[in-house]
PDB file of N, CA and C and ligand atoms in Angstrom:
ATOM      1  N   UNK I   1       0.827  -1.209   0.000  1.00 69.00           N
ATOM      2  CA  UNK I   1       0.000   0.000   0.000  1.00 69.00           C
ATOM      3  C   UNK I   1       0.858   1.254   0.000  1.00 69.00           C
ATOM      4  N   UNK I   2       0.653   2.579  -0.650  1.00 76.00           N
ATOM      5  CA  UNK I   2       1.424   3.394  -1.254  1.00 76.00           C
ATOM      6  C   UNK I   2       1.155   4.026   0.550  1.00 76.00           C
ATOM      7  N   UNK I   3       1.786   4.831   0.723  1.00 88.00           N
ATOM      8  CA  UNK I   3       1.942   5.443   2.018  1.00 88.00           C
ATOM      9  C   UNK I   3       0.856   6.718   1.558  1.00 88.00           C
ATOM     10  N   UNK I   4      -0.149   7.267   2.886  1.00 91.00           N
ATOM     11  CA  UNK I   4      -0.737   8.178   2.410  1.00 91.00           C
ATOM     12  C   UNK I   4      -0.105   9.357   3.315  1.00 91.00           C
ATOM     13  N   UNK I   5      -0.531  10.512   2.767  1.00 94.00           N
ATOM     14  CA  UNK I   5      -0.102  12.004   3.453  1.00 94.00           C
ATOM     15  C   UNK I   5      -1.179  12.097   4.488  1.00 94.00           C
ATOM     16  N   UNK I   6      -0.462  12.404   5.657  1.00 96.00           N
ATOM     17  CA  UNK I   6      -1.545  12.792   6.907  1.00 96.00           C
ATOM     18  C   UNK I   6      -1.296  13.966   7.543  1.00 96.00           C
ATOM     19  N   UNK I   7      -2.258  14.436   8.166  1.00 96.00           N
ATOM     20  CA  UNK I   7      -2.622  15.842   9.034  1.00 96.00           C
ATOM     21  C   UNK I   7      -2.453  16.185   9.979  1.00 96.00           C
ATOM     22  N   UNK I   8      -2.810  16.954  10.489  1.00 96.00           N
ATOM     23  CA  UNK I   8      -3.076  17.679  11.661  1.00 96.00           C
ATOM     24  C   UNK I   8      -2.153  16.948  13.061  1.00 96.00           C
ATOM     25  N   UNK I   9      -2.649  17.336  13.948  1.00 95.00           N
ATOM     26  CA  UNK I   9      -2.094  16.896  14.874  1.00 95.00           C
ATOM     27  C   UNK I   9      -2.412  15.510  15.299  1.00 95.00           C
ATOM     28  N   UNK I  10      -4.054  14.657  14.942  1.00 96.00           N
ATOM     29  CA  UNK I  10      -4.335  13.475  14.916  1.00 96.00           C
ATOM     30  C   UNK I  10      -3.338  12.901  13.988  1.00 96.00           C
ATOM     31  N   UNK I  11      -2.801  13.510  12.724  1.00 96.00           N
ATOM     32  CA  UNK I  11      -1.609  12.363  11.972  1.00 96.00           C
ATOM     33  C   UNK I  11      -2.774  11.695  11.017  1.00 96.00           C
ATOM     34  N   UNK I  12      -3.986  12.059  10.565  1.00 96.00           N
ATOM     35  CA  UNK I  12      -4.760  11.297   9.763  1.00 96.00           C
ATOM     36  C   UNK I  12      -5.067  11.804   8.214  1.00 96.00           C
ATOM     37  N   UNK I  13      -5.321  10.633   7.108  1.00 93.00           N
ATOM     38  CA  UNK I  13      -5.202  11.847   5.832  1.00 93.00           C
ATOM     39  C   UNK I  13      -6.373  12.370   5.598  1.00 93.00           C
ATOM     40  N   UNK I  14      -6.154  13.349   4.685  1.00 92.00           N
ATOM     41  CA  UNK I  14      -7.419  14.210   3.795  1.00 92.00           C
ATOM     42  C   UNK I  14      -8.763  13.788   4.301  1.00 92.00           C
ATOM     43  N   UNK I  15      -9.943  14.139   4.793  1.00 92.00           N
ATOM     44  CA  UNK I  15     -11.148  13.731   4.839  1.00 92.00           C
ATOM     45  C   UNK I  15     -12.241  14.835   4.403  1.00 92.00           C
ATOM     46  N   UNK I  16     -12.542  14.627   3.265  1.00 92.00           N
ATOM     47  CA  UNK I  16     -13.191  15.474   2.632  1.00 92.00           C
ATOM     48  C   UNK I  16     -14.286  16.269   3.114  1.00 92.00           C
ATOM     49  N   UNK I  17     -14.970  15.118   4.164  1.00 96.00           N
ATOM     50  CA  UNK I  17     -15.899  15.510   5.083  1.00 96.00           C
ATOM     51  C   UNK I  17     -15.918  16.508   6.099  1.00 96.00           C
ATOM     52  N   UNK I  18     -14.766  16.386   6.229  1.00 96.00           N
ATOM     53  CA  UNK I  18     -14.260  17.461   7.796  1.00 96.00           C
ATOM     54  C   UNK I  18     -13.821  18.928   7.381  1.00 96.00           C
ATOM     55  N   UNK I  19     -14.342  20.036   8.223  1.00 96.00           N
ATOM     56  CA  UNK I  19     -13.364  20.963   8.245  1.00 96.00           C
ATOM     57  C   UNK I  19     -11.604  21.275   8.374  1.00 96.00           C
ATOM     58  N   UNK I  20     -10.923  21.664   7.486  1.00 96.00           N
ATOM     59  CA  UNK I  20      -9.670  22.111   7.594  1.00 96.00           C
ATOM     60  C   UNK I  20      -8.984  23.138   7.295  1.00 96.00           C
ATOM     61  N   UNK I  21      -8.440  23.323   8.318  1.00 97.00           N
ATOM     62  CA  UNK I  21      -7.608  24.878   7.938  1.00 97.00           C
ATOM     63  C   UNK I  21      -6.012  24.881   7.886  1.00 97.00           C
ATOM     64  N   UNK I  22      -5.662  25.210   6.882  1.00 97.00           N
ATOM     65  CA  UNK I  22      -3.814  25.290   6.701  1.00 97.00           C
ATOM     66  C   UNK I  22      -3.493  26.439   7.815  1.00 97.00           C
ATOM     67  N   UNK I  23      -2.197  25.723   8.297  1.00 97.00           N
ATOM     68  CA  UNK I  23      -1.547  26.991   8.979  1.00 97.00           C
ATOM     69  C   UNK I  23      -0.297  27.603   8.335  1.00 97.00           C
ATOM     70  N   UNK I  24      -0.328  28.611   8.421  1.00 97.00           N
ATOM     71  CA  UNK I  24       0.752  29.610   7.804  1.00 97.00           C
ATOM     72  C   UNK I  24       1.881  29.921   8.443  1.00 97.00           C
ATOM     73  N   UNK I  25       1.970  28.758   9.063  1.00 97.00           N
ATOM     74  CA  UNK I  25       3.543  28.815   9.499  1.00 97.00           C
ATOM     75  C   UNK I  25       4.225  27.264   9.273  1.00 97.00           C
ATOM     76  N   UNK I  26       3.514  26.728   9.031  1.00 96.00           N
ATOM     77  CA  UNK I  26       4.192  24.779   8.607  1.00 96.00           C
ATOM     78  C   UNK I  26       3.306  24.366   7.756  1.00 96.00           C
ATOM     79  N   UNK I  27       2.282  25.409   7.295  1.00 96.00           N
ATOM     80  CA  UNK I  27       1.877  25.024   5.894  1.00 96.00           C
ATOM     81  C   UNK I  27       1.190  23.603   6.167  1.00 96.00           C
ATOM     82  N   UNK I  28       0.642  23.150   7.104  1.00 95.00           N
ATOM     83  CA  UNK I  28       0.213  21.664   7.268  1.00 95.00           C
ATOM     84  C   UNK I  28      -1.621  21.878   7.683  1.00 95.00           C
ATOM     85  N   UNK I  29      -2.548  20.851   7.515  1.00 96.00           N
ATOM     86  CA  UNK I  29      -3.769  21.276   7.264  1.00 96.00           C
ATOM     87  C   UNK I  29      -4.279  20.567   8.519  1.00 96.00           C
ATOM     88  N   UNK I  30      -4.812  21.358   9.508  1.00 97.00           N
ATOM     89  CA  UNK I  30      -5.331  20.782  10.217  1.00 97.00           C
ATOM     90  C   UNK I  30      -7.025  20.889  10.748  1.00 97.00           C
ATOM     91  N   UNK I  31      -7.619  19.584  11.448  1.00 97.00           N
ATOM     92  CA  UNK I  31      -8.919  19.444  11.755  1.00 97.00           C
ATOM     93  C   UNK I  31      -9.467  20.491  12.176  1.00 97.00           C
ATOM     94  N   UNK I  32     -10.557  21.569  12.096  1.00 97.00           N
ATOM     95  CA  UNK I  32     -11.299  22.476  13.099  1.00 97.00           C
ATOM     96  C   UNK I  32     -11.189  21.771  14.397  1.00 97.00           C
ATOM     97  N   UNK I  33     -12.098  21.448  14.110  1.00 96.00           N
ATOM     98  CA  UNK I  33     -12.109  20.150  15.446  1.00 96.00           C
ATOM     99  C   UNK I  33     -11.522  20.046  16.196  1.00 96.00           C
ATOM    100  N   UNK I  34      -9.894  19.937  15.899  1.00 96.00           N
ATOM    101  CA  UNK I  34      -8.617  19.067  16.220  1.00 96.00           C
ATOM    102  C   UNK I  34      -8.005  20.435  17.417  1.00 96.00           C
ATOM    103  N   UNK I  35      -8.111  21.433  16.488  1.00 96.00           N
ATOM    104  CA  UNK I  35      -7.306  22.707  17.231  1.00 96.00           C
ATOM    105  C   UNK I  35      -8.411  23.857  17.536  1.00 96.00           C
ATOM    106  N   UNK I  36      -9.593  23.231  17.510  1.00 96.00           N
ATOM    107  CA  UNK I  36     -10.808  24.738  18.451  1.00 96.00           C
ATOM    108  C   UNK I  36     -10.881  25.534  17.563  1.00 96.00           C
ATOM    109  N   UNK I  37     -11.150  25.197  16.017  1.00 96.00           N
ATOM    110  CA  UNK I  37     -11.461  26.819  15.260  1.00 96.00           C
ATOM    111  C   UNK I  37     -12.284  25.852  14.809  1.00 96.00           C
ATOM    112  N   UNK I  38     -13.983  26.614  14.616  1.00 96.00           N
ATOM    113  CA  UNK I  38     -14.703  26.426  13.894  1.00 96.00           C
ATOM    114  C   UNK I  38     -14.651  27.101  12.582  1.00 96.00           C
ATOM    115  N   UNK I  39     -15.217  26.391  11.372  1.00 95.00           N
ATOM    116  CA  UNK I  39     -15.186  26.650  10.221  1.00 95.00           C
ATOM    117  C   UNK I  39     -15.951  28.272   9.915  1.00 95.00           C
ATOM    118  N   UNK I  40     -16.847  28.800  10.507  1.00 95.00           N
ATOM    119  CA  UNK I  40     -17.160  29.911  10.117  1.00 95.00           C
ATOM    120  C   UNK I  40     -16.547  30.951  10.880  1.00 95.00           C
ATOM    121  N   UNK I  41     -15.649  30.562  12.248  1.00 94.00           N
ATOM    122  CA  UNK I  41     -14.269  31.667  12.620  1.00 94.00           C
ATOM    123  C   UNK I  41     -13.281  31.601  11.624  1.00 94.00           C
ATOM    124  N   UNK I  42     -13.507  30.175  11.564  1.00 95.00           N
ATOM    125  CA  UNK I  42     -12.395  30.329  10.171  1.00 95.00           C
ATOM    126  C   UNK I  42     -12.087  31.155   9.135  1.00 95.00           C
ATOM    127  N   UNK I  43     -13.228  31.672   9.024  1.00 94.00           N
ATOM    128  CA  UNK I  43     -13.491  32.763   8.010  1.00 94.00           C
ATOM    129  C   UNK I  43     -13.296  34.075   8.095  1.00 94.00           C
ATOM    130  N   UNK I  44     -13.094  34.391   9.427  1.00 94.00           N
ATOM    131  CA  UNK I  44     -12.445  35.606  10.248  1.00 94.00           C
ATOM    132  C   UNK I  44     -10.867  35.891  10.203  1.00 94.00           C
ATOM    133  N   UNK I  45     -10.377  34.717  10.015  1.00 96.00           N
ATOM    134  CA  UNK I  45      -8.529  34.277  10.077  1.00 96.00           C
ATOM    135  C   UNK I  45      -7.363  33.979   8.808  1.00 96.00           C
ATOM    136  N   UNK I  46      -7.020  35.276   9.234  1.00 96.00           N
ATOM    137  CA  UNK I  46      -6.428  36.001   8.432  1.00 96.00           C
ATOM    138  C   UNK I  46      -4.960  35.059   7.676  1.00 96.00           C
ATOM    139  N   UNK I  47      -4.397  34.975   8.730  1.00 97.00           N
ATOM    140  CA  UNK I  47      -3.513  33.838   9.130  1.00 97.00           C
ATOM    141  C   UNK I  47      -3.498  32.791  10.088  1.00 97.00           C
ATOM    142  N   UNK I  48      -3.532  31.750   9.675  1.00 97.00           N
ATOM    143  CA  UNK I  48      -3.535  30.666  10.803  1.00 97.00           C
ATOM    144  C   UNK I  48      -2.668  30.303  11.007  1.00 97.00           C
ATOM    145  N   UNK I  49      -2.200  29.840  12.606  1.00 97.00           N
ATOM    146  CA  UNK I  49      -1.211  29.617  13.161  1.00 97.00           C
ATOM    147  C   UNK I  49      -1.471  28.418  14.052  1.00 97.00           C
ATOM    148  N   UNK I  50      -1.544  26.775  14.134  1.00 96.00           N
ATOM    149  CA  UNK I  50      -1.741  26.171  14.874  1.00 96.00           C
ATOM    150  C   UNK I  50      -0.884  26.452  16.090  1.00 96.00           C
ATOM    151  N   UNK I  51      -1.480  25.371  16.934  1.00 95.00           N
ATOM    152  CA  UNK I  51      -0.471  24.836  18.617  1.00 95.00           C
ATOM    153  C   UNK I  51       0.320  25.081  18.182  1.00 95.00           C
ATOM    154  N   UNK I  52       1.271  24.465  17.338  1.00 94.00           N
ATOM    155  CA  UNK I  52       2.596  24.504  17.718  1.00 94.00           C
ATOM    156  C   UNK I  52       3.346  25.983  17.382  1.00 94.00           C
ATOM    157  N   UNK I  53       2.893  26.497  15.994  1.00 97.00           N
ATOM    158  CA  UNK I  53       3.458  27.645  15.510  1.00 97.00           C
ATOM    159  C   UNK I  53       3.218  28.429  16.234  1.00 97.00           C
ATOM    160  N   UNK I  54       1.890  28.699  16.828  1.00 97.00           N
ATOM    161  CA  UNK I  54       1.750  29.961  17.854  1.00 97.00           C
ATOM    162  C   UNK I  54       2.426  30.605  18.620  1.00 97.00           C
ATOM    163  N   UNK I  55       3.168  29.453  19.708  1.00 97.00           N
ATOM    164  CA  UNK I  55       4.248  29.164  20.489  1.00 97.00           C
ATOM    165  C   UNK I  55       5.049  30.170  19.881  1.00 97.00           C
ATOM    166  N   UNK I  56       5.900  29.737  18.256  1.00 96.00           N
ATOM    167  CA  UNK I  56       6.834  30.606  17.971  1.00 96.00           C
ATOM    168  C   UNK I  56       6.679  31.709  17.463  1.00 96.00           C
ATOM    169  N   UNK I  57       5.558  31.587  16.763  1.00 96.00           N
ATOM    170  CA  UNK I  57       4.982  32.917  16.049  1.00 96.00           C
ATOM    171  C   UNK I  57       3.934  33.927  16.631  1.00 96.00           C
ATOM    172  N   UNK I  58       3.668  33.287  17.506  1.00 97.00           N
ATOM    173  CA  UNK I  58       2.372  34.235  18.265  1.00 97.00           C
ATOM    174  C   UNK I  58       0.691  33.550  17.933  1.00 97.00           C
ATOM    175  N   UNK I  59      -0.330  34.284  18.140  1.00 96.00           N
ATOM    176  CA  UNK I  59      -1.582  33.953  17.605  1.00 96.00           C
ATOM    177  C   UNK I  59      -2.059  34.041  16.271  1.00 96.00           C
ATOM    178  N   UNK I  60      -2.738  33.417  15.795  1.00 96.00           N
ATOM    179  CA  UNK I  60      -3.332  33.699  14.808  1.00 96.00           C
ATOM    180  C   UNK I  60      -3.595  34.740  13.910  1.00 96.00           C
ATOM    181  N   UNK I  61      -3.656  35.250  13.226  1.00 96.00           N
ATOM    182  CA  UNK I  61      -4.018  37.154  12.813  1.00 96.00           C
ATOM    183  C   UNK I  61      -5.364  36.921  12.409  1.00 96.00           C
ATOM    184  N   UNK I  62      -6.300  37.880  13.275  1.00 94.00           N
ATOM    185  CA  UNK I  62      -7.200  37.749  12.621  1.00 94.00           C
ATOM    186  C   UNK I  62      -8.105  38.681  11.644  1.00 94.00           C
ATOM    187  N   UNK I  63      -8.401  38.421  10.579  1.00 93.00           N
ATOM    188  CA  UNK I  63      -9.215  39.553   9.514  1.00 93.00           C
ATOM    189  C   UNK I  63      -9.766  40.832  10.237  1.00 93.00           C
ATOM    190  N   UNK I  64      -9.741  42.222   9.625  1.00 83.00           N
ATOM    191  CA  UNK I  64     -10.725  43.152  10.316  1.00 83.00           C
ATOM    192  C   UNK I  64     -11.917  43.614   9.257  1.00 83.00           C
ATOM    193  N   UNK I  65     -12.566  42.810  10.034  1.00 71.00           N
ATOM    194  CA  UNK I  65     -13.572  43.332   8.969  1.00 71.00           C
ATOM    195  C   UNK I  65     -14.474  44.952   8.509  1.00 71.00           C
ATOM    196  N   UNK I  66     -14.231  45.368  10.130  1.00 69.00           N
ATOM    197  CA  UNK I  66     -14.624  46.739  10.153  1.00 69.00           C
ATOM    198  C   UNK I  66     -13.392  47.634  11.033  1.00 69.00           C
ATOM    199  N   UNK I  67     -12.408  48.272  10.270  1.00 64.00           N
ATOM    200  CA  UNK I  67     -11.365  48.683  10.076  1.00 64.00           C
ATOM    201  C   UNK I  67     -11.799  50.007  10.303  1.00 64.00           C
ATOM    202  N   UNK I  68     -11.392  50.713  11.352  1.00 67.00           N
ATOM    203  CA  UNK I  68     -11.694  51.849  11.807  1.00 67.00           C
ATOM    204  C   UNK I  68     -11.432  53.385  10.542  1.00 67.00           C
ATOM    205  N   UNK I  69     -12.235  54.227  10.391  1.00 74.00           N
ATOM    206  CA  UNK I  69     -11.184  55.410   9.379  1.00 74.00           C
ATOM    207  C   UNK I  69     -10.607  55.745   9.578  1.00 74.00           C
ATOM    208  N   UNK I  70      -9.711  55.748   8.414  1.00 77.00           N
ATOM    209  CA  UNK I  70      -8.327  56.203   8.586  1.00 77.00           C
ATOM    210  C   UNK I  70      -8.062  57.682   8.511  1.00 77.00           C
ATOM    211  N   UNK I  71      -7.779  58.509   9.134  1.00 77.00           N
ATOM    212  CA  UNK I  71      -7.710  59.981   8.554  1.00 77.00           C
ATOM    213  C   UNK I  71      -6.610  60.310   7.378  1.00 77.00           C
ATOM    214  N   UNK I  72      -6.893  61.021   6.301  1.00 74.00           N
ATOM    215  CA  UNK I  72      -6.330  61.543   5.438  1.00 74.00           C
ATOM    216  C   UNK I  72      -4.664  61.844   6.171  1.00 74.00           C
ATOM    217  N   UNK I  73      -3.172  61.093   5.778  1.00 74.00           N
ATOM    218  CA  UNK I  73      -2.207  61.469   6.074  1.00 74.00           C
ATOM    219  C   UNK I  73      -1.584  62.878   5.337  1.00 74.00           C
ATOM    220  N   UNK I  74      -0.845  63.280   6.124  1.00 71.00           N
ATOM    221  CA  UNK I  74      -0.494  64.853   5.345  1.00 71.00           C
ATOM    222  C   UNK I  74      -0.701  65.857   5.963  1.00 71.00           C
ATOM    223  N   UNK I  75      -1.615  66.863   5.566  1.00 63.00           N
ATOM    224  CA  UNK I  75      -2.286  67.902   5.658  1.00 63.00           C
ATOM    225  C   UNK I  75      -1.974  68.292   7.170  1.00 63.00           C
ATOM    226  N   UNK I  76      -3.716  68.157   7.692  1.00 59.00           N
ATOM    227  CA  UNK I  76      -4.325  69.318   8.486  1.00 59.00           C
ATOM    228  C   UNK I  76      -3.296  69.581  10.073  1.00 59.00           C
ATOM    229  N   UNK I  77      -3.000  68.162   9.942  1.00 58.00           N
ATOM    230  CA  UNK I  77      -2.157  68.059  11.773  1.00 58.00           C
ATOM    231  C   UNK I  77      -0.572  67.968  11.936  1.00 58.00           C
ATOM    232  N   UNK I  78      -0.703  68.501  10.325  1.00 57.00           N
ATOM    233  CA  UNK I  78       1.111  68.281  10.551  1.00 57.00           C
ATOM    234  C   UNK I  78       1.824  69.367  10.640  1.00 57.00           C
ATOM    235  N   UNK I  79       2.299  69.517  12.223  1.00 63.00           N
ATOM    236  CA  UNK I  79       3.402  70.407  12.431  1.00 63.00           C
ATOM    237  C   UNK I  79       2.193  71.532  13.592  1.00 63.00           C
ATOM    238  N   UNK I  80       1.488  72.332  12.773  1.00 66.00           N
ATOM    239  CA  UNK I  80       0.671  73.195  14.291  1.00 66.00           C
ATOM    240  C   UNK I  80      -0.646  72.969  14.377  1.00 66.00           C
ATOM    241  N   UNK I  81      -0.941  72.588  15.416  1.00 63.00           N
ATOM    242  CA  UNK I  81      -2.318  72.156  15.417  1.00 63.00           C
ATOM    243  C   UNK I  81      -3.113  73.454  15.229  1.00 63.00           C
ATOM    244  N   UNK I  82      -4.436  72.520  14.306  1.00 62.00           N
ATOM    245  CA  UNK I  82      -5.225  74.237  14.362  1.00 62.00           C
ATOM    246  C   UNK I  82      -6.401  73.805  14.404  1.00 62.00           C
ATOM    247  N   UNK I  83      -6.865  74.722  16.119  1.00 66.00           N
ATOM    248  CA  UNK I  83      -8.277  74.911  16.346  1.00 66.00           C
ATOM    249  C   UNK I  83      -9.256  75.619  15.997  1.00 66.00           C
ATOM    250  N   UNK I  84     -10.460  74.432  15.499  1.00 66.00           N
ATOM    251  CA  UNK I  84     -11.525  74.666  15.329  1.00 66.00           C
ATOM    252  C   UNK I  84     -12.393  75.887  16.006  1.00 66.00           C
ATOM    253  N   UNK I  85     -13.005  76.876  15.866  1.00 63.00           N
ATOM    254  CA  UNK I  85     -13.501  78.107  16.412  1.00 63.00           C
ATOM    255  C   UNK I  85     -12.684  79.141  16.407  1.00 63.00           C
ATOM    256  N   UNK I  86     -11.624  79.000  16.331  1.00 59.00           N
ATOM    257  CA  UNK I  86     -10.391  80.071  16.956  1.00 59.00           C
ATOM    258  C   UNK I  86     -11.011  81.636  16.090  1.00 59.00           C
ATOM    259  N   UNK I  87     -10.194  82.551  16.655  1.00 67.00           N
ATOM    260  CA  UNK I  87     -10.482  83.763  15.930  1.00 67.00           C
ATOM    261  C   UNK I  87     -10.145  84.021  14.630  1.00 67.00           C
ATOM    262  N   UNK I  88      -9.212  83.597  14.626  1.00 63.00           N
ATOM    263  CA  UNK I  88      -8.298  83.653  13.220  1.00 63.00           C
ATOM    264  C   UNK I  88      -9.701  83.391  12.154  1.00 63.00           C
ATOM    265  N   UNK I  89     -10.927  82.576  12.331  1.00 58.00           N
ATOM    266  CA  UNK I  89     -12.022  82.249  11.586  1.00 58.00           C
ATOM    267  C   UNK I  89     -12.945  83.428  10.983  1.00 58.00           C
ATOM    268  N   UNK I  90     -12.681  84.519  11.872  1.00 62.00           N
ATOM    269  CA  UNK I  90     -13.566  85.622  11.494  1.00 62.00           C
ATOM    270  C   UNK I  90     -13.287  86.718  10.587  1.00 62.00           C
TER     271      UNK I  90
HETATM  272 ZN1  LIG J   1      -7.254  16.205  13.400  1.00 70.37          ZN
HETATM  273 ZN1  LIG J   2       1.845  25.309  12.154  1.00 70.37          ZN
END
């Protein structure tokens, strides 16, 4: 029997059935299940980082979906601030 490629931290191959998520640090595919991410957080995660990579790499990154505004760089605040009402307005 040809040797098959296996996963996650169970060590089992491909199951089409199951949720899996690659991690982006060993590139290896592991169970939702296996490591506590459900498939529709999954969808939040930006980068995945299992158990082990975490350790070296930190947590996971996760997507922002609502990304605060950004203010226009440049202009209005660079160098003297200038207040709103002041006299200089009249
Ligand atoms: Zn598994
Ligand atoms: Zn990993």
């Amino acid at each position: 029997m040809a040797s098959v490629p296996v996963y996650c931290l169970c060590r089992l191959p491909y199951d089409v059935t199951r949720f899996m998520i690659e991690c982006d640090g060993c590139q290896d595919w592991f169970h939702g299940s296996c490591v506590g991410v459900e498939e529709e957080a999954a969808a939040e995660i930006d980068l995945y980082h299992c158990p082990q990579c975490a350790v070296l790499r930190g947590p996971s990154v996760m997507k922002r979906r609502r990304a605060p505004p950004k203010p226009a760089p440049g202009d209005a605040d660079a160098g003297r601030p200038v207040r709103t009402g002041s006299a200089q307005f009249v």
